[in-house]
């Protein structure tokens, strides 16, 4: 077995462990030894790989994977600057494991990936105009979008609802080497937040990611916050087209926000921001409505929850492996993704509840 020492760093980062902490858990190995193995100054032995697998609860196959950690693009996910390193490093490592594992899954399963338009924010191409163009591309009218997840997955973009224990993480876009995008969302967010984040990530996929390697891409940006603001503007315009939004936002009051939320199927906060953006309310009304949201305890979680359609593409890919390619769940987890079956079930919500049978006397 050829072992890849770079995978040690990825594994311990995923578990949130420093070199020193991992060395202590290994018992006999000191930090200097582990450091030299990671730097390829000492050989990575199968004996050490077995010890690491046991301590980190990772299959030994993980350490033979050739893929190495690739840092995520700076603007692929929101609120990055708010993360402490203790949360950021494990999250980024987990995302890299998911990204490379998803790539491997697609080696044996074909999905129809539609080519999205690539339009930079330049000249007349504002986020609003680009969002309108994308709605035309999809053949949408100005009505609210009911099944956004289904629509996105029909484009060949896999959506994952991942159990992330931090309210600082909303979502991100993972790009694979085979140009198969993967949008990962925090499943613990309210559904209206999930929906806006998906639209936000679509903005990145159209306006930013295609140009990420182009040095000129950054010329017109004062900072990377501008990229996030553009994606937010795209999301608002995509979910609430201007003409119809202006009509429905007429005489906007706090009491009407619930009705509008149920109509547009977005958060009250998104409605308020969009109303200000298109001139339906002024700065004073904007401020007042947010004060009201706070007064009624709706800033973090709004009183009314909207429904959202569930992603199915990833589970269908797994189903092909299990039912047609005859892989066990353990083999998919360990041999392809390089994680334990327990991690697989937790990360991807594959823990199925047992079906109860009612017995009648």
Short mmCIF file of C-alpha atoms in Angstrom, two decimals:
data_model
loop_
_atom_site.label_atom_id
_atom_site.label_comp_id
_atom_site.label_asym_id
_atom_site.label_seq_id
_atom_site.Cartn_x
_atom_site.Cartn_y
_atom_site.Cartn_z
CA UNK A 1 0.00 0.00 0.00
CA UNK A 2 1.41 3.40 -1.03
CA UNK A 3 0.72 5.88 1.77
CA UNK A 4 0.27 9.64 1.32
CA UNK A 5 1.58 11.65 4.32
CA UNK A 6 -0.43 14.72 3.24
CA UNK A 7 -3.52 12.77 4.25
CA UNK A 8 -2.34 12.79 7.87
CA UNK A 9 -2.68 16.58 7.97
CA UNK A 10 -6.12 16.42 6.36
CA UNK A 11 -7.30 13.72 8.79
CA UNK A 12 -6.13 15.40 11.98
CA UNK A 13 -7.43 18.79 10.82
CA UNK A 14 -10.80 17.20 10.10
CA UNK A 15 -10.86 15.93 13.71
CA UNK A 16 -9.74 19.35 14.99
CA UNK A 17 -6.42 18.10 16.37
CA UNK A 18 -3.01 19.77 16.35
CA UNK A 19 0.18 17.79 15.76
CA UNK A 20 0.87 17.80 19.49
CA UNK A 21 -2.63 16.64 20.42
CA UNK A 22 -2.50 13.81 17.89
CA UNK A 23 0.97 12.76 19.09
CA UNK A 24 -0.33 12.45 22.66
CA UNK A 25 -3.22 10.28 21.50
CA UNK A 26 -0.82 8.03 19.62
CA UNK A 27 1.04 7.48 22.87
CA UNK A 28 4.56 6.53 21.86
CA UNK A 29 4.99 8.86 18.89
CA UNK A 30 6.40 12.30 19.72
CA UNK A 31 5.43 15.46 17.85
CA UNK A 32 8.82 15.70 16.13
CA UNK A 33 8.38 12.24 14.61
CA UNK A 34 4.87 13.03 13.39
CA UNK A 35 6.04 16.37 11.98
CA UNK A 36 8.83 14.69 10.03
CA UNK A 37 6.44 12.08 8.62
CA UNK A 38 4.04 14.81 7.50
CA UNK A 39 6.96 16.66 5.86
CA UNK A 40 8.09 13.42 4.19
CA UNK A 41 11.44 13.48 6.01
CA UNK A 42 10.60 10.13 7.62
CA UNK A 43 8.77 7.22 5.97
CA UNK A 44 5.03 6.86 6.51
CA UNK A 45 4.82 3.24 7.64
CA UNK A 46 1.82 0.95 7.53
CA UNK A 47 2.17 0.48 11.28
CA UNK A 48 1.73 4.23 11.85
CA UNK A 49 -1.16 4.32 9.37
CA UNK A 50 -2.97 1.61 11.34
CA UNK A 51 -2.43 3.52 14.59
CA UNK A 52 -3.68 6.75 13.03
CA UNK A 53 -6.72 4.99 11.60
CA UNK A 54 -7.64 3.69 15.04
CA UNK A 55 -7.05 6.97 16.89
CA UNK A 56 -8.80 9.15 14.29
CA UNK A 57 -11.62 6.66 13.56
CA UNK A 58 -10.77 6.72 9.87
CA UNK A 59 -10.32 3.71 7.56
CA UNK A 60 -6.72 2.98 6.64
CA UNK A 61 -7.67 3.37 2.95
CA UNK A 62 -7.92 7.12 3.60
CA UNK A 63 -4.14 7.36 3.93
CA UNK A 64 -3.53 5.81 0.52
CA UNK A 65 -5.57 8.41 -1.36
CA UNK A 66 -3.54 10.53 -3.77
CA UNK A 67 -5.66 13.65 -3.47
CA UNK A 68 -4.11 16.32 -1.30
CA UNK A 69 -5.80 19.19 0.49
CA UNK A 70 -6.76 22.06 -1.80
CA UNK A 71 -7.64 25.32 -0.11
CA UNK A 72 -11.12 26.54 -0.86
CA UNK A 73 -11.50 29.78 -2.76
CA UNK A 74 -11.77 32.83 -0.54
CA UNK A 75 -15.24 33.71 -1.69
CA UNK A 76 -16.84 30.30 -2.00
CA UNK A 77 -18.61 30.58 1.29
CA UNK A 78 -20.18 33.20 3.46
CA UNK A 79 -19.09 34.52 6.87
CA UNK A 80 -15.61 33.00 6.53
CA UNK A 81 -13.99 35.85 8.45
CA UNK A 82 -16.28 35.19 11.42
CA UNK A 83 -14.86 31.70 11.96
CA UNK A 84 -12.33 31.02 14.72
CA UNK A 85 -9.51 28.76 13.47
CA UNK A 86 -10.71 25.98 15.77
CA UNK A 87 -13.92 25.75 13.69
CA UNK A 88 -12.61 26.84 10.29
CA UNK A 89 -9.82 24.27 9.88
CA UNK A 90 -12.01 21.19 10.61
CA UNK A 91 -14.75 22.55 8.34
CA UNK A 92 -12.39 23.19 5.40
CA UNK A 93 -10.85 19.75 5.84
CA UNK A 94 -14.25 18.07 5.89
CA UNK A 95 -15.23 19.95 2.73
CA UNK A 96 -12.08 18.80 0.94
CA UNK A 97 -12.83 15.19 1.89
CA UNK A 98 -16.38 15.59 0.55
CA UNK A 99 -15.16 17.28 -2.64
CA UNK A 100 -12.57 14.63 -3.50
CA UNK A 101 -14.93 11.81 -2.51
CA UNK A 102 -17.69 13.22 -4.70
CA UNK A 103 -15.23 13.33 -7.60
CA UNK A 104 -14.46 9.65 -7.08
CA UNK A 105 -18.15 8.78 -6.94
CA UNK A 106 -18.63 10.37 -10.36
CA UNK A 107 -15.96 8.13 -11.88
CA UNK A 108 -18.62 5.42 -12.23
CA UNK A 109 -21.84 7.44 -12.39
CA UNK A 110 -22.73 9.99 -15.06
CA UNK A 111 -24.91 12.98 -14.28
CA UNK A 112 -26.13 15.45 -16.87
CA UNK A 113 -24.39 18.72 -15.99
CA UNK A 114 -25.82 21.73 -17.81
CA UNK A 115 -23.37 24.46 -18.78
CA UNK A 116 -24.28 27.60 -16.86
CA UNK A 117 -23.82 31.06 -18.36
CA UNK A 118 -20.64 32.79 -17.18
CA UNK A 119 -21.26 36.53 -16.88
CA UNK A 120 -18.92 38.89 -15.00
CA UNK A 121 -20.30 41.90 -13.13
CA UNK A 122 -19.16 44.63 -15.50
CA UNK A 123 -20.70 47.62 -17.26
CA UNK A 124 -24.42 47.00 -17.73
CA UNK A 125 -24.07 43.50 -16.33
CA UNK A 126 -25.22 44.26 -12.78
CA UNK A 127 -26.17 41.37 -10.45
CA UNK A 128 -29.80 42.37 -11.08
CA UNK A 129 -29.40 42.14 -14.87
CA UNK A 130 -27.51 38.85 -14.60
CA UNK A 131 -30.23 37.38 -12.36
CA UNK A 132 -32.87 38.39 -14.93
CA UNK A 133 -30.82 36.77 -17.71
CA UNK A 134 -30.50 33.59 -15.70
CA UNK A 135 -34.25 33.41 -15.11
CA UNK A 136 -34.72 33.71 -18.88
CA UNK A 137 -32.09 31.00 -19.39
CA UNK A 138 -34.17 28.73 -17.13
CA UNK A 139 -37.45 29.66 -18.82
CA UNK A 140 -38.93 31.18 -15.65
CA UNK A 141 -41.58 33.87 -15.47
CA UNK A 142 -41.75 36.40 -12.63
CA UNK A 143 -43.58 34.10 -10.23
CA UNK A 144 -41.97 32.85 -6.99
CA UNK A 145 -39.78 29.75 -7.28
CA UNK A 146 -41.40 26.85 -5.43
CA UNK A 147 -38.88 24.03 -5.83
CA UNK A 148 -35.47 25.67 -5.98
CA UNK A 149 -33.50 22.60 -4.86
CA UNK A 150 -35.11 20.42 -7.54
CA UNK A 151 -34.50 23.08 -10.18
CA UNK A 152 -30.82 23.37 -9.23
CA UNK A 153 -30.29 19.61 -9.19
CA UNK A 154 -31.87 19.32 -12.66
CA UNK A 155 -28.96 21.50 -13.80
CA UNK A 156 -26.61 18.77 -12.55
CA UNK A 157 -25.60 20.72 -9.45
CA UNK A 158 -25.71 18.42 -6.44
CA UNK A 159 -27.07 19.96 -3.25
CA UNK A 160 -26.08 18.58 0.15
CA UNK A 161 -27.68 19.41 3.48
CA UNK A 162 -24.81 18.82 5.91
CA UNK A 163 -24.98 18.69 9.70
CA UNK A 164 -22.68 21.58 10.69
CA UNK A 165 -22.53 22.60 14.33
CA UNK A 166 -22.02 26.31 13.75
CA UNK A 167 -24.39 29.13 12.90
CA UNK A 168 -21.45 30.92 11.27
CA UNK A 169 -21.61 28.53 8.31
CA UNK A 170 -24.42 28.98 5.81
CA UNK A 171 -23.14 27.30 2.68
CA UNK A 172 -20.44 27.03 0.06
CA UNK A 173 -19.78 25.88 -3.46
CA UNK A 174 -17.28 23.10 -4.03
CA UNK A 175 -15.77 22.88 -7.49
CA UNK A 176 -14.44 19.53 -8.67
CA UNK A 177 -11.70 18.93 -11.23
CA UNK A 178 -14.38 17.60 -13.59
CA UNK A 179 -16.51 20.77 -13.29
CA UNK A 180 -19.30 19.11 -11.34
CA UNK A 181 -20.42 21.76 -8.82
CA UNK A 182 -21.56 20.78 -5.35
CA UNK A 183 -23.48 23.20 -3.13
CA UNK A 184 -23.18 22.34 0.56
CA UNK A 185 -25.59 23.91 3.05
CA UNK A 186 -25.88 23.87 6.81
CA UNK A 187 -28.95 21.69 7.34
CA UNK A 188 -29.58 23.32 10.73
CA UNK A 189 -30.46 26.68 9.16
CA UNK A 190 -34.09 27.76 8.68
CA UNK A 191 -35.42 26.79 5.25
CA UNK A 192 -35.71 30.40 4.08
CA UNK A 193 -32.00 30.83 4.85
CA UNK A 194 -31.20 27.65 2.91
CA UNK A 195 -33.13 28.93 -0.09
CA UNK A 196 -31.40 32.31 -0.14
CA UNK A 197 -28.00 30.65 0.28
CA UNK A 198 -28.62 28.38 -2.72
CA UNK A 199 -29.48 31.44 -4.83
CA UNK A 200 -26.39 33.21 -3.44
CA UNK A 201 -24.20 30.28 -4.49
CA UNK A 202 -25.77 30.28 -7.96
CA UNK A 203 -24.61 33.88 -8.18
CA UNK A 204 -21.05 32.79 -7.43
CA UNK A 205 -21.28 30.00 -10.01
CA UNK A 206 -22.34 32.44 -12.72
CA UNK A 207 -20.60 35.71 -11.82
CA UNK A 208 -17.42 34.77 -9.94
CA UNK A 209 -16.20 31.18 -10.04
CA UNK A 210 -15.67 31.06 -13.83
CA UNK A 211 -13.31 34.05 -13.51
CA UNK A 212 -11.56 33.17 -10.24
CA UNK A 213 -8.19 32.46 -11.88
CA UNK A 214 -8.24 35.67 -13.93
CA UNK A 215 -6.14 38.44 -12.27
CA UNK A 216 -8.34 41.09 -13.91
CA UNK A 217 -11.32 39.70 -12.00
CA UNK A 218 -10.21 41.58 -8.88
CA UNK A 219 -9.45 44.92 -10.58
CA UNK A 220 -12.89 46.43 -10.07
CA UNK A 221 -13.31 45.13 -6.52
CA UNK A 222 -12.36 47.18 -3.48
CA UNK A 223 -12.40 44.04 -1.34
CA UNK A 224 -13.77 40.52 -1.34
CA UNK A 225 -16.83 41.67 0.60
CA UNK A 226 -17.97 43.19 -2.70
CA UNK A 227 -18.13 39.68 -4.16
CA UNK A 228 -20.44 38.57 -1.35
CA UNK A 229 -22.60 41.67 -1.77
CA UNK A 230 -22.92 40.93 -5.49
CA UNK A 231 -23.98 37.35 -4.75
CA UNK A 232 -26.56 38.63 -2.24
CA UNK A 233 -27.92 41.11 -4.80
CA UNK A 234 -28.12 38.33 -7.39
CA UNK A 235 -30.00 36.10 -4.93
CA UNK A 236 -32.53 38.80 -4.07
CA UNK A 237 -33.17 39.63 -7.73
CA UNK A 238 -33.31 35.97 -8.76
CA UNK A 239 -35.82 35.03 -6.05
CA UNK A 240 -37.87 38.27 -6.24
CA UNK A 241 -37.85 39.78 -9.77
CA UNK A 242 -38.07 43.57 -9.64
CA UNK A 243 -41.31 44.30 -11.49
CA UNK A 244 -43.44 41.85 -9.54
CA UNK A 245 -41.63 42.61 -6.29
CA UNK A 246 -42.37 46.34 -6.62
CA UNK A 247 -46.05 45.54 -7.10
CA UNK A 248 -46.26 43.21 -4.10
CA UNK A 249 -44.13 45.46 -1.85
CA UNK A 250 -46.42 48.49 -2.28
CA UNK A 251 -47.37 50.00 1.11
CA UNK A 252 -45.09 47.56 2.93
CA UNK A 253 -45.76 47.21 6.65
CA UNK A 254 -44.47 44.82 9.29
CA UNK A 255 -47.85 43.09 9.47
CA UNK A 256 -47.67 42.29 5.73
CA UNK A 257 -44.29 40.55 5.97
CA UNK A 258 -45.82 37.18 6.89
CA UNK A 259 -48.14 37.27 3.87
CA UNK A 260 -45.23 38.24 1.59
CA UNK A 261 -42.98 35.58 3.07
CA UNK A 262 -45.54 32.88 2.31
CA UNK A 263 -45.95 34.26 -1.22
CA UNK A 264 -42.29 34.69 -2.17
CA UNK A 265 -41.11 31.79 0.04
CA UNK A 266 -38.13 33.74 1.35
CA UNK A 267 -37.30 35.26 4.73
CA UNK A 268 -38.80 38.49 6.00
CA UNK A 269 -35.28 39.90 6.19
CA UNK A 270 -34.67 39.10 2.52
CA UNK A 271 -37.93 40.87 1.65
CA UNK A 272 -36.92 43.99 3.60
CA UNK A 273 -33.48 44.11 1.96
CA UNK A 274 -34.99 43.59 -1.49
CA UNK A 275 -37.63 46.27 -0.88
CA UNK A 276 -34.93 48.79 -0.03
CA UNK A 277 -32.77 47.72 -2.98
CA UNK A 278 -35.53 48.35 -5.53
CA UNK A 279 -36.71 51.59 -3.89
CA UNK A 280 -39.99 50.25 -2.51
CA UNK A 281 -39.06 51.57 0.95
CA UNK A 282 -36.66 54.27 2.14
CA UNK A 283 -33.83 54.01 4.68
CA UNK A 284 -36.05 55.01 7.60
CA UNK A 285 -38.67 52.36 6.78
CA UNK A 286 -35.88 49.81 6.33
CA UNK A 287 -34.53 50.61 9.80
CA UNK A 288 -38.01 50.56 11.36
CA UNK A 289 -38.85 47.13 9.93
CA UNK A 290 -35.65 45.64 11.31
CA UNK A 291 -36.39 47.19 14.70
CA UNK A 292 -39.77 45.47 14.56
CA UNK A 293 -38.16 42.15 13.66
CA UNK A 294 -35.95 42.48 16.73
CA UNK A 295 -38.86 43.55 18.94
CA UNK A 296 -40.80 40.42 17.99
CA UNK A 297 -37.74 38.16 18.35
CA UNK A 298 -37.47 37.34 14.65
CA UNK A 299 -33.92 38.40 13.83
CA UNK A 300 -32.33 34.97 14.35
CA UNK A 301 -35.31 32.74 13.65
CA UNK A 302 -38.54 33.97 12.14
CA UNK A 303 -41.91 32.87 13.48
CA UNK A 304 -43.13 31.33 10.23
CA UNK A 305 -41.17 28.50 8.58
CA UNK A 306 -41.46 27.85 4.86
CA UNK A 307 -41.23 24.43 3.23
CA UNK A 308 -38.27 23.47 1.08
CA UNK A 309 -37.85 20.55 -1.31
CA UNK A 310 -35.20 18.03 -0.29
CA UNK A 311 -32.10 17.28 -2.38
CA UNK A 312 -32.08 13.82 -3.97
CA UNK A 313 -29.15 13.71 -6.42
CA UNK A 314 -26.46 12.59 -3.96
CA UNK A 315 -28.69 9.86 -2.54
CA UNK A 316 -29.49 8.68 -6.07
CA UNK A 317 -25.76 8.43 -6.83
CA UNK A 318 -25.30 6.35 -3.67
CA UNK A 319 -28.30 4.23 -4.68
CA UNK A 320 -26.65 3.45 -8.05
CA UNK A 321 -23.55 2.24 -6.22
CA UNK A 322 -25.58 0.09 -3.84
CA UNK A 323 -28.22 -1.33 -6.17
CA UNK A 324 -26.50 -1.49 -9.56
CA UNK A 325 -22.77 -1.60 -8.81
CA UNK A 326 -23.37 -3.77 -5.71
CA UNK A 327 -21.24 -1.77 -3.30
CA UNK A 328 -21.99 -2.06 0.40
CA UNK A 329 -22.45 1.14 2.40
CA UNK A 330 -19.20 0.30 4.19
CA UNK A 331 -17.32 0.00 0.87
CA UNK A 332 -18.72 3.31 -0.39
CA UNK A 333 -17.77 5.04 2.85
CA UNK A 334 -14.31 3.57 3.34
CA UNK A 335 -13.00 2.73 -0.13
CA UNK A 336 -14.43 5.64 -2.13
CA UNK A 337 -14.92 8.50 0.33
CA UNK A 338 -12.24 7.39 2.79
CA UNK A 339 -14.40 7.93 5.88
CA UNK A 340 -16.01 5.60 8.37
CA UNK A 341 -19.52 4.33 7.76
CA UNK A 342 -20.57 6.11 10.96
CA UNK A 343 -19.24 9.45 9.64
CA UNK A 344 -20.98 8.80 6.32
CA UNK A 345 -24.36 8.25 7.97
CA UNK A 346 -24.00 11.33 10.19
CA UNK A 347 -22.58 13.72 7.60
CA UNK A 348 -25.03 12.84 4.85
CA UNK A 349 -28.05 12.06 7.02
CA UNK A 350 -28.26 8.42 5.94
CA UNK A 351 -29.33 7.17 9.38
CA UNK A 352 -32.65 5.60 8.52
CA UNK A 353 -35.19 5.30 11.28
CA UNK A 354 -36.50 1.78 11.74
CA UNK A 355 -40.03 1.30 10.49
CA UNK A 356 -42.40 0.34 13.30
CA UNK A 357 -45.02 -2.30 12.67
CA UNK A 358 -48.34 -2.21 14.46
CA UNK A 359 -49.48 -5.65 15.58
CA UNK A 360 -53.21 -6.05 16.09
CA UNK A 361 -54.54 -8.72 18.44
#
